[in-house]
Amino acid sequence: MGTCLPEKLSSSREKVIKELVQGHEFATQLQIRLQKPCGNFDGRFSSAGELVGKILRSFSETLSVITSSESAGGEICQNLASSLGDSACYDDRRSEDSGESTKRPATKDRRGCYKRKKISQSWTTVCPTIEDSHAWRKYGQKGILNAKYPRSYFRCIRKDEQGCKATKQVQRMEDNPDMYHTTYIGSHTCRNIPEDPQIITDSDPWESYNLTSSVGSHSKIPRYEEQDHHPVMGSSCKVEQESKEDQTPSTDLADNVSSLDSLMWKDLIPVDEPPMMRSDYEVVDSIHLFSCTEVTSRSLDMDFVLESFDFDCDFHFD
DNA sequence: GCAATTTGACCGCG
DNA sequence: CGCGGTCAAATTGC
């Protein structure tokens, strides 16, 4: 909806955000130039790359917090009702018809069972890694017209347990294959449980894509267990929030909490709660906060965030 | 045996 | 009708 307007921002706050956005962009550009972000698989300290990554993350954290607070404190478009249209009829999807034991039982009658969700809120990031602080399960991959690389589809791993609606789409960029263009759709309504595995993503979908096209099928590549500690972190990402005209149906209770919550949860574990700011403003954010080994750098980040808060005395947390 | 991923088919929208 | 998003059986790995 158009009801959530950037004008809501106080000008000073706006300025802070602008500055951060700018800084983040510069850092991103810098990194792209310096780049070899994915190269250091072993390095605990990846020097310049990681440094930039940290900078970016700090910016990102700040923005994330600010924008979260923004929506928490200000008027949010809280249009609960509009259902995400989130796949309404999963229940009876599995048609019981026991059937053919053929390899692919060609047609399960799915007619009427599948509702395409209206994209309510999405934001995109450009990162050298597809990993983030949430656990995702891949549910599809698709070649996209005129795109060199296929697009992979992930949903929150807690979709089943908690009905979390978050999904993301990841696509390697053509002009910069080191970077991935990730679109996050919907926000997490799940709770991140600390003892859960931090990062559960897939094998490199593109590699597998290439393999399958050349080798045939399943020569599998390392799974999340191994990817878990890929230190492709310290990496940067640029986020563009796309507030859809479609207001934000995903802002239900859980979201409501999330903006505040993210502060609390972030103390325990990384959370990539989206910036909840409703504006057309381009926001830069980072969601790349990584697993346990990164705790120390995380706390640095938080320090930075706290400092940032000093700038903007409008923000308090108790 | 279970859980995660792969991959072709299905489905809705433009 | 084509494209992109999703489903779910098959496959793979632990």
GROMACS .gro file of C-alpha atoms (C1' of nucleotides) in nm:
model
  346
    1MET     CA    1   0.000   0.000   0.000
    2GLY     CA    2   0.106   0.346  -0.044
    3THR     CA    3   0.018   0.439   0.307
    4CYS     CA    4   0.357   0.386   0.445
    5LEU     CA    5   0.551   0.674   0.326
    6PRO     CA    6   0.907   0.776   0.363
    7GLU     CA    7   0.795   1.112   0.482
    8LYS     CA    8   0.744   0.949   0.812
    9LEU     CA    9   1.110   0.961   0.863
   10SER     CA   10   1.237   1.243   1.061
   11SER     CA   11   1.485   1.428   0.854
   12SER     CA   12   1.779   1.357   1.079
   13ARG     CA   13   1.703   0.996   1.084
   14GLU     CA   14   1.666   1.001   0.717
   15LYS     CA   15   1.999   1.154   0.687
   16VAL     CA   16   2.160   0.892   0.902
   17ILE     CA   17   2.011   0.629   0.689
   18LYS     CA   18   2.117   0.798   0.376
   19GLU     CA   19   2.468   0.824   0.495
   20LEU     CA   20   2.476   0.465   0.590
   21VAL     CA   21   2.334   0.362   0.264
   22GLN     CA   22   2.594   0.559   0.085
   23GLY     CA   23   2.872   0.425   0.296
   24HIS     CA   24   2.754   0.079   0.241
   25GLU     CA   25   2.741   0.126  -0.127
   26PHE     CA   26   3.088   0.259  -0.139
   27ALA     CA   27   3.214  -0.028   0.061
   28THR     CA   28   3.036  -0.265  -0.168
   29GLN     CA   29   3.191  -0.109  -0.470
   30LEU     CA   30   3.525  -0.117  -0.304
   31GLN     CA   31   3.495  -0.478  -0.234
   32ILE     CA   32   3.388  -0.560  -0.580
   33ARG     CA   33   3.697  -0.391  -0.698
   34LEU     CA   34   3.931  -0.553  -0.456
   35GLN     CA   35   3.754  -0.863  -0.495
   36LYS     CA   36   3.838  -1.210  -0.433
   37PRO     CA   37   3.585  -1.258  -0.164
   38CYS     CA   38   3.517  -1.616  -0.230
   39GLY     CA   39   3.869  -1.717  -0.268
   40ASN     CA   40   3.978  -1.736   0.089
   41PHE     CA   41   3.844  -2.056   0.205
   42ASP     CA   42   4.089  -2.100   0.474
   43GLY     CA   43   4.166  -1.760   0.589
   44ARG     CA   44   4.033  -1.668   0.925
   45PHE     CA   45   4.142  -1.326   0.835
   46SER     CA   46   4.079  -1.234   0.486
   47SER     CA   47   4.231  -0.897   0.512
   48ALA     CA   48   4.088  -0.637   0.289
   49GLY     CA   49   3.795  -0.839   0.176
   50GLU     CA   50   3.690  -0.930   0.519
   51LEU     CA   51   3.752  -0.588   0.645
   52VAL     CA   52   3.520  -0.446   0.392
   53GLY     CA   53   3.279  -0.717   0.474
   54LYS     CA   54   3.283  -0.613   0.833
   55ILE     CA   55   3.229  -0.258   0.745
   56LEU     CA   56   2.937  -0.353   0.537
   57ARG     CA   57   2.797  -0.571   0.801
   58SER     CA   58   2.817  -0.298   1.049
   59PHE     CA   59   2.637  -0.065   0.821
   60SER     CA   60   2.390  -0.329   0.758
   61GLU     CA   61   2.326  -0.403   1.116
   62THR     CA   62   2.277  -0.042   1.184
   63LEU     CA   63   2.038   0.000   0.904
   64SER     CA   64   1.857  -0.306   0.994
   65VAL     CA   65   1.810  -0.200   1.349
   66ILE     CA   66   1.718   0.148   1.257
   67THR     CA   67   1.471   0.048   1.002
   68SER     CA   68   1.327  -0.209   1.232
   69SER     CA   69   1.280   0.047   1.500
   70GLU     CA   70   1.137   0.271   1.246
   71SER     CA   71   0.856   0.046   1.181
   72ALA     CA   72   0.819  -0.059   1.536
   73GLY     CA   73   0.783   0.289   1.664
   74GLY     CA   74   0.621   0.461   1.379
   75GLU     CA   75   0.305   0.377   1.214
   76ILE     CA   76   0.333   0.063   1.029
   77CYS     CA   77   0.109  -0.057   0.771
   78GLN     CA   78  -0.024  -0.340   0.959
   79ASN     CA   79  -0.261  -0.487   0.724
   80LEU     CA   80  -0.288  -0.818   0.872
   81ALA     CA   81  -0.570  -0.950   0.686
   82SER     CA   82  -0.441  -0.978   0.342
   83SER     CA   83  -0.332  -1.326   0.353
   84LEU     CA   84  -0.014  -1.391   0.185
   85GLY     CA   85  -0.212  -1.630  -0.013
   86ASP     CA   86   0.043  -1.861   0.120
   87SER     CA   87  -0.035  -2.182  -0.044
   88ALA     CA   88  -0.370  -2.234   0.100
   89CYS     CA   89  -0.434  -2.590   0.028
   90TYR     CA   90  -0.135  -2.791   0.110
   91ASP     CA   91  -0.335  -3.024   0.322
   92ASP     CA   92  -0.486  -3.245   0.072
   93ARG     CA   93  -0.215  -3.205  -0.174
   94ARG     CA   94  -0.110  -3.559  -0.155
   95SER     CA   95  -0.380  -3.721  -0.340
   96GLU     CA   96  -0.407  -4.053  -0.181
   97ASP     CA   97  -0.446  -4.228  -0.499
   98SER     CA   98  -0.189  -4.486  -0.452
   99GLY     CA   99  -0.108  -4.538  -0.792
  100GLU     CA  100   0.123  -4.629  -1.049
  101SER     CA  101   0.453  -4.751  -0.937
  102THR     CA  102   0.595  -4.605  -1.247
  103LYS     CA  103   0.898  -4.391  -1.215
  104ARG     CA  104   0.705  -4.073  -1.236
  105PRO     CA  105   0.341  -4.104  -1.178
  106ALA     CA  106   0.298  -3.836  -1.433
  107THR     CA  107  -0.007  -3.664  -1.302
  108LYS     CA  108  -0.100  -3.611  -0.952
  109ASP     CA  109  -0.397  -3.396  -0.972
  110ARG     CA  110  -0.282  -3.075  -0.825
  111ARG     CA  111  -0.541  -2.861  -0.986
  112GLY     CA  112  -0.670  -2.599  -0.756
  113CYS     CA  113  -0.424  -2.691  -0.490
  114TYR     CA  114  -0.157  -2.451  -0.574
  115LYS     CA  115  -0.191  -2.086  -0.522
  116ARG     CA  116   0.072  -1.859  -0.637
  117LYS     CA  117   0.158  -1.626  -0.361
  118LYS     CA  118   0.141  -1.261  -0.421
  119ILE     CA  119   0.472  -1.118  -0.347
  120SER     CA  120   0.406  -0.882  -0.067
  121GLN     CA  121   0.737  -0.766   0.042
  122SER     CA  122   1.069  -0.849  -0.099
  123TRP     CA  123   1.416  -0.719  -0.093
  124THR     CA  124   1.712  -0.815  -0.291
  125THR     CA  125   2.071  -0.850  -0.202
  126VAL     CA  126   2.382  -0.885  -0.401
  127CYS     CA  127   2.633  -1.089  -0.214
  128PRO     CA  128   2.934  -1.302  -0.278
  129THR     CA  129   2.767  -1.576  -0.087
  130ILE     CA  130   2.426  -1.724  -0.077
  131GLU     CA  131   2.440  -1.804   0.287
  132ASP     CA  132   2.287  -1.609   0.560
  133SER     CA  133   2.186  -1.650   0.915
  134HIS     CA  134   1.880  -1.851   0.848
  135ALA     CA  135   1.839  -2.209   0.762
  136TRP     CA  136   1.693  -2.265   0.423
  137ARG     CA  137   1.583  -2.567   0.237
  138LYS     CA  138   1.604  -2.573  -0.131
  139TYR     CA  139   1.284  -2.669  -0.299
  140GLY     CA  140   1.351  -2.597  -0.657
  141GLN     CA  141   1.578  -2.475  -0.923
  142LYS     CA  142   1.492  -2.339  -1.256
  143GLY     CA  143   1.659  -2.212  -1.560
  144ILE     CA  144   1.552  -1.864  -1.635
  145LEU     CA  145   1.504  -1.730  -1.976
  146ASN     CA  146   1.799  -1.529  -2.100
  147ALA     CA  147   1.982  -1.597  -1.785
  148LYS     CA  148   2.304  -1.780  -1.788
  149TYR     CA  149   2.260  -1.931  -1.447
  150PRO     CA  150   1.959  -2.104  -1.304
  151ARG     CA  151   1.763  -1.964  -1.018
  152SER     CA  152   1.737  -2.158  -0.698
  153TYR     CA  153   1.441  -2.148  -0.469
  154PHE     CA  154   1.467  -2.182  -0.097
  155ARG     CA  155   1.219  -2.175   0.182
  156CYS     CA  156   1.268  -2.142   0.550
  157ILE     CA  157   1.354  -2.473   0.700
  158ARG     CA  158   1.095  -2.413   0.964
  159LYS     CA  159   0.814  -2.376   0.726
  160ASP     CA  160   0.665  -2.701   0.829
  161GLU     CA  161   0.715  -2.665   1.200
  162GLN     CA  162   0.618  -2.309   1.231
  163GLY     CA  163   0.466  -2.217   0.907
  164CYS     CA  164   0.732  -1.966   0.839
  165LYS     CA  165   0.660  -1.792   0.517
  166ALA     CA  166   1.000  -1.671   0.425
  167THR     CA  167   1.144  -1.776   0.097
  168LYS     CA  168   1.433  -1.666  -0.105
  169GLN     CA  169   1.549  -1.694  -0.459
  170VAL     CA  170   1.911  -1.698  -0.545
  171GLN     CA  171   2.066  -1.640  -0.878
  172ARG     CA  172   2.420  -1.599  -0.977
  173MET     CA  173   2.485  -1.278  -1.153
  174GLU     CA  174   2.586  -1.297  -1.510
  175ASP     CA  175   2.813  -1.004  -1.524
  176ASN     CA  176   2.970  -1.086  -1.195
  177PRO     CA  177   2.954  -1.458  -1.131
  178ASP     CA  178   3.119  -1.416  -0.797
  179MET     CA  179   2.813  -1.243  -0.674
  180TYR     CA  180   2.472  -1.382  -0.611
  181HIS     CA  181   2.155  -1.197  -0.648
  182THR     CA  182   1.927  -1.302  -0.370
  183THR     CA  183   1.567  -1.206  -0.339
  184TYR     CA  184   1.408  -1.251  -0.003
  185ILE     CA  185   1.037  -1.281  -0.007
  186GLY     CA  186   0.831  -1.247   0.301
  187SER     CA  187   0.976  -1.223   0.643
  188HIS     CA  188   1.047  -1.490   0.891
  189THR     CA  189   0.766  -1.567   1.122
  190CYS     CA  190   0.956  -1.844   1.282
  191ARG     CA  191   1.168  -1.841   1.585
  192ASN     CA  192   1.529  -1.908   1.537
  193ILE     CA  193   1.620  -2.167   1.784
  194PRO     CA  194   1.975  -2.126   1.904
  195GLU     CA  195   2.075  -2.484   1.905
  196ASP     CA  196   1.964  -2.529   1.556
  197PRO     CA  197   2.220  -2.556   1.291
  198GLN     CA  198   2.304  -2.212   1.191
  199ILE     CA  199   2.325  -2.243   0.827
  200ILE     CA  200   2.160  -2.503   0.630
  201THR     CA  201   2.178  -2.436   0.272
  202ASP     CA  202   2.246  -2.646  -0.019
  203SER     CA  203   2.531  -2.739  -0.227
  204ASP     CA  204   2.629  -2.491  -0.483
  205PRO     CA  205   2.333  -2.501  -0.706
  206TRP     CA  206   2.517  -2.374  -1.000
  207GLU     CA  207   2.788  -2.620  -0.983
  208SER     CA  208   2.537  -2.891  -0.970
  209TYR     CA  209   2.359  -2.733  -1.253
  210ASN     CA  210   2.667  -2.744  -1.461
  211LEU     CA  211   2.739  -3.092  -1.359
  212THR     CA  212   2.404  -3.219  -1.437
  213SER     CA  213   2.417  -3.072  -1.775
  214SER     CA  214   2.750  -3.221  -1.850
  215VAL     CA  215   2.783  -3.530  -1.642
  216GLY     CA  216   2.425  -3.625  -1.631
  217SER     CA  217   2.274  -3.646  -1.292
  218HIS     CA  218   2.363  -3.665  -0.937
  219SER     CA  219   2.723  -3.614  -0.884
  220LYS     CA  220   2.668  -3.440  -0.565
  221ILE     CA  221   2.863  -3.174  -0.414
  222PRO     CA  222   2.921  -3.100  -0.053
  223ARG     CA  223   2.616  -3.037   0.146
  224TYR     CA  224   2.552  -2.794   0.412
  225GLU     CA  225   2.763  -2.976   0.662
  226GLU     CA  226   3.064  -2.877   0.471
  227GLN     CA  227   2.944  -2.549   0.352
  228ASP     CA  228   2.873  -2.463   0.705
  229HIS     CA  229   3.213  -2.338   0.768
  230HIS     CA  230   3.286  -2.178   0.445
  231PRO     CA  231   3.425  -1.856   0.554
  232VAL     CA  232   3.291  -1.677   0.256
  233MET     CA  233   3.171  -1.447   0.512
  234GLY     CA  234   3.296  -1.116   0.599
  235SER     CA  235   3.141  -1.060   0.274
  236SER     CA  236   2.936  -0.783   0.154
  237CYS     CA  237   2.601  -0.750   0.022
  238LYS     CA  238   2.386  -0.486  -0.107
  239VAL     CA  239   2.024  -0.490  -0.035
  240GLU     CA  240   1.751  -0.319  -0.210
  241GLN     CA  241   1.424  -0.324  -0.042
  242GLU     CA  242   1.133  -0.342  -0.265
  243SER     CA  243   0.827  -0.243  -0.083
  244LYS     CA  244   0.554  -0.355  -0.299
  245GLU     CA  245   0.258  -0.142  -0.360
  246ASP     CA  246   0.086  -0.435  -0.221
  247GLN     CA  247   0.137  -0.326   0.135
  248THR     CA  248   0.277  -0.578   0.367
  249PRO     CA  249   0.057  -0.865   0.446
  250SER     CA  250   0.334  -1.048   0.610
  251THR     CA  251   0.323  -0.806   0.892
  252ASP     CA  252   0.125  -1.008   1.122
  253LEU     CA  253   0.184  -1.057   1.484
  254ALA     CA  254   0.502  -1.233   1.436
  255ASP     CA  255   0.640  -0.952   1.235
  256ASN     CA  256   0.521  -0.712   1.482
  257VAL     CA  257   0.734  -0.876   1.733
  258SER     CA  258   1.016  -0.926   1.502
  259SER     CA  259   1.131  -0.574   1.487
  260LEU     CA  260   1.179  -0.560   1.856
  261ASP     CA  261   1.259  -0.914   1.868
  262SER     CA  262   1.538  -0.893   1.631
  263LEU     CA  263   1.722  -0.697   1.887
  264MET     CA  264   1.684  -0.958   2.145
  265TRP     CA  265   1.738  -1.250   1.923
  266LYS     CA  266   2.033  -1.098   1.765
  267ASP     CA  267   2.205  -1.116   2.093
  268LEU     CA  268   2.182  -1.485   2.083
  269ILE     CA  269   2.198  -1.572   1.726
  270PRO     CA  270   2.207  -1.399   1.400
  271VAL     CA  271   1.880  -1.311   1.255
  272ASP     CA  272   1.830  -1.173   0.916
  273GLU     CA  273   1.509  -1.008   0.982
  274PRO     CA  274   1.443  -0.776   0.699
  275PRO     CA  275   1.451  -0.410   0.740
  276MET     CA  276   1.096  -0.335   0.812
  277MET     CA  277   1.103   0.015   0.698
  278ARG     CA  278   0.825   0.086   0.465
  279SER     CA  279   0.962   0.324   0.221
  280ASP     CA  280   1.058   0.348  -0.132
  281TYR     CA  281   1.392   0.449  -0.024
  282GLU     CA  282   1.665   0.225  -0.122
  283VAL     CA  283   1.799   0.065   0.182
  284VAL     CA  284   2.118  -0.119   0.210
  285ASP     CA  285   2.144  -0.397   0.448
  286SER     CA  286   2.338  -0.701   0.518
  287ILE     CA  287   2.218  -1.023   0.643
  288HIS     CA  288   2.541  -1.193   0.653
  289LEU     CA  289   2.605  -1.279   1.007
  290PHE     CA  290   2.759  -1.608   1.044
  291SER     CA  291   2.790  -1.907   1.254
  292CYS     CA  292   2.938  -1.955   1.589
  293THR     CA  293   3.291  -1.894   1.481
  294GLU     CA  294   3.193  -1.549   1.395
  295VAL     CA  295   3.063  -1.457   1.732
  296THR     CA  296   3.343  -1.228   1.812
  297SER     CA  297   3.315  -1.026   1.506
  298ARG     CA  298   2.948  -1.012   1.561
  299SER     CA  299   2.988  -0.850   1.891
  300LEU     CA  300   3.208  -0.597   1.729
  301ASP     CA  301   2.933  -0.532   1.495
  302MET     CA  302   2.696  -0.478   1.773
  303ASP     CA  303   2.929  -0.230   1.927
  304PHE     CA  304   2.923  -0.046   1.611
  305VAL     CA  305   2.554  -0.054   1.608
  306LEU     CA  306   2.539   0.079   1.953
  307GLU     CA  307   2.763   0.360   1.860
  308SER     CA  308   2.539   0.434   1.577
  309PHE     CA  309   2.260   0.459   1.816
  310ASP     CA  310   2.432   0.739   1.985
  311PHE     CA  311   2.398   0.942   1.677
  312ASP     CA  312   2.037   0.903   1.679
  313CYS     CA  313   1.909   0.963   2.016
  314ASP     CA  314   1.563   0.876   1.914
  315PHE     CA  315   1.642   0.516   1.962
  316HIS     CA  316   1.651   0.353   2.293
  317PHE     CA  317   1.629   0.010   2.406
  318ASP     CA  318   1.587  -0.082   2.760
  319DG     C1'  319   1.622  -4.535   0.750
  320DC     C1'  320   1.605  -4.058   0.753
  321DA     C1'  321   1.676  -3.614   0.585
  322DA     C1'  322   1.821  -3.311   0.225
  323DT     C1'  323   1.866  -3.224  -0.260
  324DT     C1'  324   1.762  -3.288  -0.743
  325DT     C1'  325   1.476  -3.253  -1.116
  326DG     C1'  326   1.081  -3.302  -1.418
  327DA     C1'  327   0.609  -3.199  -1.403
  328DC     C1'  328   0.248  -2.917  -1.277
  329DC     C1'  329   0.013  -2.478  -1.214
  330DG     C1'  330  -0.118  -1.983  -1.234
  331DC     C1'  331  -0.045  -1.548  -1.426
  332DG     C1'  332   0.042  -1.219  -1.783
  333DC     C1'  333   0.100  -2.011  -2.460
  334DG     C1'  334   0.526  -1.927  -2.229
  335DC     C1'  335   0.755  -1.827  -1.821
  336DG     C1'  336   0.854  -1.863  -1.358
  337DG     C1'  337   0.729  -2.057  -0.905
  338DT     C1'  338   0.616  -2.475  -0.661
  339DC     C1'  339   0.544  -2.960  -0.581
  340DA     C1'  340   0.686  -3.409  -0.490
  341DA     C1'  341   0.896  -3.854  -0.639
  342DA     C1'  342   1.343  -4.008  -0.695
  343DT     C1'  343   1.794  -3.989  -0.564
  344DT     C1'  344   2.176  -3.927  -0.273
  345DG     C1'  345   2.446  -3.914   0.146
  346DC     C1'  346   2.504  -3.984   0.621
   0.00000   0.00000   0.00000
